[in-house]
mmCIF file of C-alpha atoms in Angstrom:
data_model
loop_
_atom_site.group_PDB
_atom_site.id
_atom_site.type_symbol
_atom_site.label_atom_id
_atom_site.label_comp_id
_atom_site.label_asym_id
_atom_site.label_seq_id
_atom_site.Cartn_x
_atom_site.Cartn_y
_atom_site.Cartn_z
ATOM 1 C CA MET A 1 -47.614 178.077 224.888
ATOM 2 C CA THR A 2 -48.603 178.538 228.496
ATOM 3 C CA ASN A 3 -47.414 181.365 230.670
ATOM 4 C CA VAL A 4 -44.656 180.409 233.103
ATOM 5 C CA PRO A 5 -43.734 181.933 236.474
ATOM 6 C CA PRO A 6 -41.928 185.252 236.778
ATOM 7 C CA SER A 7 -38.627 185.963 235.080
ATOM 8 C CA LEU A 8 -35.916 183.561 234.110
ATOM 9 C CA ALA A 9 -33.588 186.121 235.652
ATOM 10 C CA ASP A 10 -35.228 185.590 239.049
ATOM 11 C CA ILE A 11 -33.321 182.642 240.500
ATOM 12 C CA ALA A 12 -36.274 181.635 242.640
ATOM 13 C CA GLY A 13 -36.700 178.037 241.576
ATOM 14 C CA PRO A 14 -36.217 175.016 243.812
ATOM 15 C CA LYS A 15 -32.837 173.971 245.146
ATOM 16 C CA THR A 16 -31.513 171.259 242.847
ATOM 17 C CA PHE A 17 -29.001 168.730 244.163
ATOM 18 C CA ILE A 18 -26.650 167.172 241.616
ATOM 19 C CA ASP A 19 -25.160 164.988 244.332
ATOM 20 C CA ALA A 20 -25.256 164.822 248.121
ATOM 21 C CA ASP A 21 -22.904 167.796 248.482
ATOM 22 C CA ILE A 22 -23.583 170.140 245.550
ATOM 23 C CA SER A 23 -26.742 172.136 244.909
ATOM 24 C CA PHE A 24 -27.869 175.199 242.963
ATOM 25 C CA ARG A 25 -31.108 176.979 242.191
ATOM 26 C CA ILE A 26 -32.707 176.878 238.783
ATOM 27 C CA PRO A 27 -34.780 179.824 237.560
ATOM 28 C CA GLU A 28 -38.543 179.674 237.371
ATOM 29 C CA GLY A 29 -39.509 178.703 233.838
ATOM 30 C CA MET A 30 -36.582 176.335 233.341
ATOM 31 C CA HIS A 31 -37.833 172.781 232.775
ATOM 32 C CA SER A 32 -35.700 169.894 234.032
ATOM 33 C CA LEU A 33 -35.229 167.093 231.493
ATOM 34 C CA GLY A 34 -35.065 164.413 234.165
ATOM 35 C CA LEU A 35 -31.498 163.139 233.890
ATOM 36 C CA ASP A 36 -31.978 161.591 237.319
ATOM 37 C CA LEU A 37 -34.767 159.356 235.974
ATOM 38 C CA SER A 38 -34.642 156.029 234.178
ATOM 39 C CA PRO A 39 -34.787 156.254 230.349
ATOM 40 C CA GLU A 40 -38.434 155.179 230.369
ATOM 41 C CA ASP A 41 -39.457 157.619 233.096
ATOM 42 C CA ARG A 42 -37.407 160.371 231.457
ATOM 43 C CA ALA A 43 -39.233 159.905 228.148
ATOM 44 C CA GLU A 44 -42.591 160.170 229.928
ATOM 45 C CA HIS A 45 -41.398 163.217 231.875
ATOM 46 C CA ILE A 46 -40.237 164.971 228.700
ATOM 47 C CA ARG A 47 -43.572 164.295 226.997
ATOM 48 C CA HIS A 48 -45.282 165.873 229.995
ATOM 49 C CA VAL A 49 -42.996 168.918 229.784
ATOM 50 C CA ALA A 50 -43.715 169.312 226.058
ATOM 51 C CA ASP A 51 -47.455 169.044 226.743
ATOM 52 C CA GLU A 52 -47.139 171.747 229.412
ATOM 53 C CA VAL A 53 -45.101 174.077 227.208
ATOM 54 C CA TRP A 54 -47.490 173.666 224.260
ATOM 55 C CA ALA A 55 -50.746 173.280 226.210
ATOM 56 C CA ALA A 56 -52.503 175.494 223.661
ATOM 57 C CA GLY A 57 -50.457 174.227 220.714
ATOM 58 C CA THR A 58 -50.798 171.412 218.212
ATOM 59 C CA ASP A 59 -49.883 167.745 218.452
ATOM 60 C CA TYR A 60 -47.089 168.401 215.962
ATOM 61 C CA GLN A 61 -45.617 171.127 218.183
ATOM 62 C CA ARG A 62 -45.790 168.907 221.247
ATOM 63 C CA GLU A 63 -44.288 165.892 219.470
ATOM 64 C CA THR A 64 -41.514 167.934 217.856
ATOM 65 C CA THR A 65 -40.660 169.625 221.142
ATOM 66 C CA ALA A 66 -40.569 166.285 222.956
ATOM 67 C CA GLN A 67 -38.191 164.930 220.315
ATOM 68 C CA ILE A 68 -35.884 167.944 220.618
ATOM 69 C CA TYR A 69 -35.910 167.762 224.414
ATOM 70 C CA SER A 70 -35.153 164.028 224.272
ATOM 71 C CA GLU A 71 -32.153 164.660 222.026
ATOM 72 C CA VAL A 72 -30.845 167.338 224.395
ATOM 73 C CA ALA A 73 -31.295 165.012 227.378
ATOM 74 C CA ASP A 74 -29.669 162.041 225.634
ATOM 75 C CA SER A 75 -26.690 164.142 224.557
ATOM 76 C CA ALA A 76 -26.267 165.555 228.061
ATOM 77 C CA ALA A 77 -26.514 162.102 229.631
ATOM 78 C CA GLU A 78 -23.914 160.713 227.218
ATOM 79 C CA ASP A 79 -21.579 163.544 228.228
ATOM 80 C CA GLY A 80 -21.997 162.615 231.884
ATOM 81 C CA ALA A 81 -24.125 165.639 232.800
ATOM 82 C CA LEU A 82 -25.914 165.614 236.134
ATOM 83 C CA TYR A 83 -28.599 168.140 235.183
ATOM 84 C CA ALA A 84 -30.137 169.379 231.951
ATOM 85 C CA GLY A 85 -32.931 171.900 231.610
ATOM 86 C CA VAL A 86 -34.566 173.883 228.817
ATOM 87 C CA ALA A 87 -36.696 176.986 228.460
ATOM 88 C CA PHE A 88 -38.788 178.427 225.664
ATOM 89 C CA LEU A 89 -38.743 182.216 225.493
ATOM 90 C CA ALA A 90 -40.347 184.939 223.412
ATOM 91 C CA LEU A 91 -38.598 187.956 221.943
ATOM 92 C CA ASP A 92 -40.208 191.387 222.025
ATOM 93 C CA ASP A 93 -41.465 190.833 218.470
ATOM 94 C CA GLY A 94 -43.155 187.590 219.491
ATOM 95 C CA GLN A 95 -40.658 185.298 217.789
ATOM 96 C CA PRO A 96 -39.749 182.170 219.772
ATOM 97 C CA ALA A 97 -36.335 181.530 221.268
ATOM 98 C CA SER A 98 -34.896 178.753 223.384
ATOM 99 C CA ALA A 99 -32.113 178.115 225.864
ATOM 100 C CA SER A 100 -30.651 175.045 227.528
ATOM 101 C CA LEU A 101 -28.758 174.633 230.796
ATOM 102 C CA VAL A 102 -26.428 171.686 231.368
ATOM 103 C CA VAL A 103 -24.507 171.029 234.590
ATOM 104 C CA ARG A 104 -21.800 168.451 235.095
ATOM 105 C CA ALA A 105 -19.129 167.707 237.697
ATOM 106 C CA GLU A 106 -15.619 166.393 237.208
ATOM 107 C CA ALA A 107 -13.130 165.050 239.713
ATOM 108 C CA THR A 108 -10.047 167.181 240.305
ATOM 109 C CA ASP A 109 -6.995 166.546 242.460
ATOM 110 C CA LYS A 110 -6.070 170.215 242.734
ATOM 111 C CA THR A 111 -6.409 171.774 246.176
ATOM 112 C CA ASP A 112 -6.058 175.423 245.117
ATOM 113 C CA ALA A 113 -9.157 176.770 243.381
ATOM 114 C CA ASP A 114 -7.217 179.695 241.915
ATOM 115 C CA VAL A 115 -4.710 177.341 240.309
ATOM 116 C CA VAL A 116 -7.526 175.329 238.742
ATOM 117 C CA ALA A 117 -9.369 178.422 237.468
ATOM 118 C CA HIS A 118 -6.230 179.975 235.998
ATOM 119 C CA GLY A 119 -5.302 176.677 234.358
ATOM 120 C CA ILE A 120 -8.714 176.425 232.700
ATOM 121 C CA VAL A 121 -8.534 180.004 231.431
ATOM 122 C CA GLU A 122 -5.047 179.482 230.054
ATOM 123 C CA GLY A 123 -5.908 176.169 228.407
ATOM 124 C CA LEU A 124 -9.242 177.129 226.859
ATOM 125 C CA SER A 125 -8.112 180.588 225.743
ATOM 126 C CA ALA A 126 -5.672 178.856 223.419
ATOM 127 C CA GLN A 127 -8.468 176.967 221.653
ATOM 128 C CA PRO A 128 -9.812 178.511 218.432
ATOM 129 C CA GLY A 129 -13.177 180.208 218.782
ATOM 130 C CA LYS A 130 -13.117 180.393 222.574
ATOM 131 C CA GLU A 131 -12.707 183.352 224.900
ATOM 132 C CA ALA A 132 -11.989 182.760 228.572
ATOM 133 C CA TYR A 133 -11.421 184.890 231.638
ATOM 134 C CA ARG A 134 -11.333 184.543 235.419
ATOM 135 C CA THR A 135 -13.939 186.060 237.727
ATOM 136 C CA THR A 136 -15.516 185.283 241.093
ATOM 137 C CA ALA A 137 -18.955 184.092 242.178
ATOM 138 C CA ALA A 138 -20.093 183.649 245.771
ATOM 139 C CA GLY A 139 -16.514 184.303 246.847
ATOM 140 C CA ARG A 140 -15.078 181.544 244.665
ATOM 141 C CA PRO A 141 -12.755 181.808 241.664
ATOM 142 C CA VAL A 142 -14.583 180.921 238.451
ATOM 143 C CA ALA A 143 -13.341 180.433 234.898
ATOM 144 C CA VAL A 144 -15.859 181.705 232.332
ATOM 145 C CA VAL A 145 -15.672 180.548 228.718
ATOM 146 C CA PHE A 146 -17.604 181.896 225.718
ATOM 147 C CA SER A 147 -17.911 180.223 222.326
ATOM 148 C CA VAL A 148 -20.075 180.356 219.211
ATOM 149 C CA VAL A 149 -20.138 177.341 216.931
ATOM 150 C CA GLY A 150 -22.068 176.525 213.770
ATOM 151 C CA ALA A 151 -24.324 173.507 213.534
ATOM 152 C CA ALA A 152 -25.608 172.153 210.218
ATOM 153 C CA LEU A 153 -29.383 171.941 210.132
ATOM 154 C CA ASP A 154 -29.235 168.885 207.854
ATOM 155 C CA ASP A 155 -28.401 166.031 210.243
ATOM 156 C CA GLU A 156 -27.554 163.725 207.347
ATOM 157 C CA ASP A 157 -24.928 166.073 205.933
ATOM 158 C CA THR A 158 -21.606 164.820 207.296
ATOM 159 C CA SER A 159 -19.463 167.199 205.246
ATOM 160 C CA THR A 160 -17.696 170.162 206.777
ATOM 161 C CA LEU A 161 -19.932 173.109 207.514
ATOM 162 C CA ASP A 162 -20.620 174.979 204.299
ATOM 163 C CA ALA A 163 -23.290 177.633 203.868
ATOM 164 C CA VAL A 164 -23.833 176.411 200.298
ATOM 165 C CA ALA A 165 -24.152 172.746 201.264
ATOM 166 C CA ALA A 166 -26.479 173.205 204.233
ATOM 167 C CA PRO A 167 -27.957 175.969 206.382
ATOM 168 C CA VAL A 168 -25.921 176.650 209.497
ATOM 169 C CA LEU A 169 -27.404 177.571 212.865
ATOM 170 C CA PRO A 170 -24.895 179.253 215.192
ATOM 171 C CA VAL A 171 -25.131 178.252 218.839
ATOM 172 C CA ALA A 172 -23.695 180.541 221.514
ATOM 173 C CA THR A 173 -22.521 178.951 224.757
ATOM 174 C CA ALA A 174 -21.301 180.355 228.056
ATOM 175 C CA GLU A 175 -19.742 178.023 230.617
ATOM 176 C CA ALA A 176 -18.788 178.668 234.228
ATOM 177 C CA TYR A 177 -16.103 176.363 235.644
ATOM 178 C CA VAL A 178 -16.284 176.385 239.447
ATOM 179 C CA PRO A 179 -13.501 174.553 241.344
ATOM 180 C CA LEU A 180 -14.636 173.078 244.667
ATOM 181 C CA PRO A 181 -11.378 171.851 246.230
ATOM 182 C CA GLN A 182 -13.017 170.962 249.539
ATOM 183 C CA ILE A 183 -14.747 168.043 247.805
ATOM 184 C CA SER A 184 -12.236 167.613 244.945
ATOM 185 C CA GLN A 185 -14.821 168.500 242.302
ATOM 186 C CA LEU A 186 -15.016 170.903 239.373
ATOM 187 C CA VAL A 187 -18.601 171.935 238.597
ATOM 188 C CA VAL A 188 -19.287 173.147 235.060
ATOM 189 C CA LEU A 189 -22.496 175.061 234.343
ATOM 190 C CA GLY A 190 -23.193 175.758 230.675
ATOM 191 C CA ILE A 191 -26.006 177.720 229.052
ATOM 192 C CA SER A 192 -26.603 177.721 225.285
ATOM 193 C CA THR A 193 -28.925 179.327 222.756
ATOM 194 C CA PRO A 194 -29.221 179.552 218.966
ATOM 195 C CA THR A 195 -30.708 183.040 219.375
ATOM 196 C CA LEU A 196 -27.676 185.298 219.592
ATOM 197 C CA GLU A 197 -29.566 188.460 220.532
ATOM 198 C CA ILE A 198 -30.593 187.009 223.914
ATOM 199 C CA PHE A 199 -27.119 185.663 224.682
ATOM 200 C CA PRO A 200 -26.100 188.636 226.902
ATOM 201 C CA ASP A 201 -29.215 188.065 229.007
ATOM 202 C CA LEU A 202 -28.395 184.384 229.335
ATOM 203 C CA VAL A 203 -24.836 185.193 230.412
ATOM 204 C CA ALA A 204 -26.323 187.307 233.214
ATOM 205 C CA LEU A 205 -28.643 184.418 234.039
ATOM 206 C CA LEU A 206 -25.723 181.987 234.224
ATOM 207 C CA SER A 207 -23.969 184.387 236.585
ATOM 208 C CA GLY A 208 -27.013 184.398 238.840
ATOM 209 C CA ILE A 209 -27.269 180.601 238.847
ATOM 210 C CA THR A 210 -23.561 180.274 239.627
ATOM 211 C CA GLU A 211 -24.012 182.586 242.613
ATOM 212 C CA THR A 212 -26.509 180.104 244.089
ATOM 213 C CA LEU A 213 -24.102 177.157 243.903
ATOM 214 C CA GLU A 214 -23.664 175.647 247.356
ATOM 215 C CA VAL A 215 -21.572 172.906 248.897
ATOM 216 C CA GLY A 216 -23.397 171.179 251.731
ATOM 217 C CA ALA A 217 -25.959 173.151 253.720
ATOM 218 C CA THR A 218 -24.327 176.559 253.319
ATOM 219 C CA SER A 219 -22.475 178.481 250.659
ATOM 220 C CA ALA A 220 -18.723 179.042 250.632
ATOM 221 C CA ASP A 221 -19.094 182.375 252.412
ATOM 222 C CA GLY A 222 -21.222 180.827 255.141
ATOM 223 C CA ALA A 223 -24.520 182.328 254.021
ATOM 224 C CA SER A 224 -27.492 180.294 255.156
ATOM 225 C CA ASP A 225 -30.099 178.962 252.762
ATOM 226 C CA ASP A 226 -32.668 181.493 253.990
ATOM 227 C CA SER A 227 -30.316 184.417 253.400
ATOM 228 C CA ARG A 228 -30.013 183.469 249.735
ATOM 229 C CA ARG A 229 -33.726 183.673 248.984
ATOM 230 C CA ALA A 230 -33.646 187.188 247.541
ATOM 231 C CA PRO A 231 -32.904 186.293 243.923
ATOM 232 C CA GLY A 232 -34.197 189.577 242.573
ATOM 233 C CA ALA A 233 -30.880 191.146 243.552
ATOM 234 C CA VAL A 234 -28.882 188.632 241.537
ATOM 235 C CA ALA A 235 -29.731 190.002 238.118
ATOM 236 C CA PRO A 236 -32.297 192.410 236.647
ATOM 237 C CA ARG A 237 -35.123 191.113 234.558
ATOM 238 C CA PRO A 238 -33.947 190.827 230.937
ATOM 239 C CA SER A 239 -35.317 193.682 228.865
ATOM 240 C CA ARG A 240 -35.357 191.829 225.559
ATOM 241 C CA ILE A 241 -36.969 188.520 226.437
ATOM 242 C CA SER A 242 -39.969 187.243 228.309
ATOM 243 C CA GLU A 243 -41.376 183.799 228.895
ATOM 244 C CA LEU A 244 -44.157 182.519 226.686
#
């Protein structure tokens, strides 16, 4: 794999607009999967990303990665996501790891962001396997939800998950629900990984990305775009992961 720019914890990537009003910054090293492109252009874009990630790899690695990225993009598009990105990482022992970021927006008729955030926490906390709490980011109330689910590695096995029937790969997910009552939208940023040991670092990364969320030209607290270009203060560089 090729080296990628600094740390995924440095939210120094380009401003990404998911519509005319909402933008956020993606970290360097996160590859967009082109949800804003046509299916044909997206497929070509994903092949290019796979070629870049595995520039020194084999055709099999590039083709397999392109297939995986395409599946992530297709799933995100079917769910109505407005952005999907992926990153390949390396653990301290050299083993590979991966993470995906998916962002979507939903209409909401609530005018009180606190009411929306508390409602999400209350509703999702009652669901099995989920933990939710309320926090703030960039001066806004945010509902944060954690979950770990198992996914069967055998795609053709439609039975219930059973360690005897098929290997199971746990996937950890953290989601930040950000109510934006001024435009009647609820933005949901979710980051996932099958590598549980890097999950705490990715939670910190999600926090940093959420801090960069802006509505219009300035953030909710009135900070200008230029004043938010010091991403190093958002989160420290993860100690357990580095980009490949």
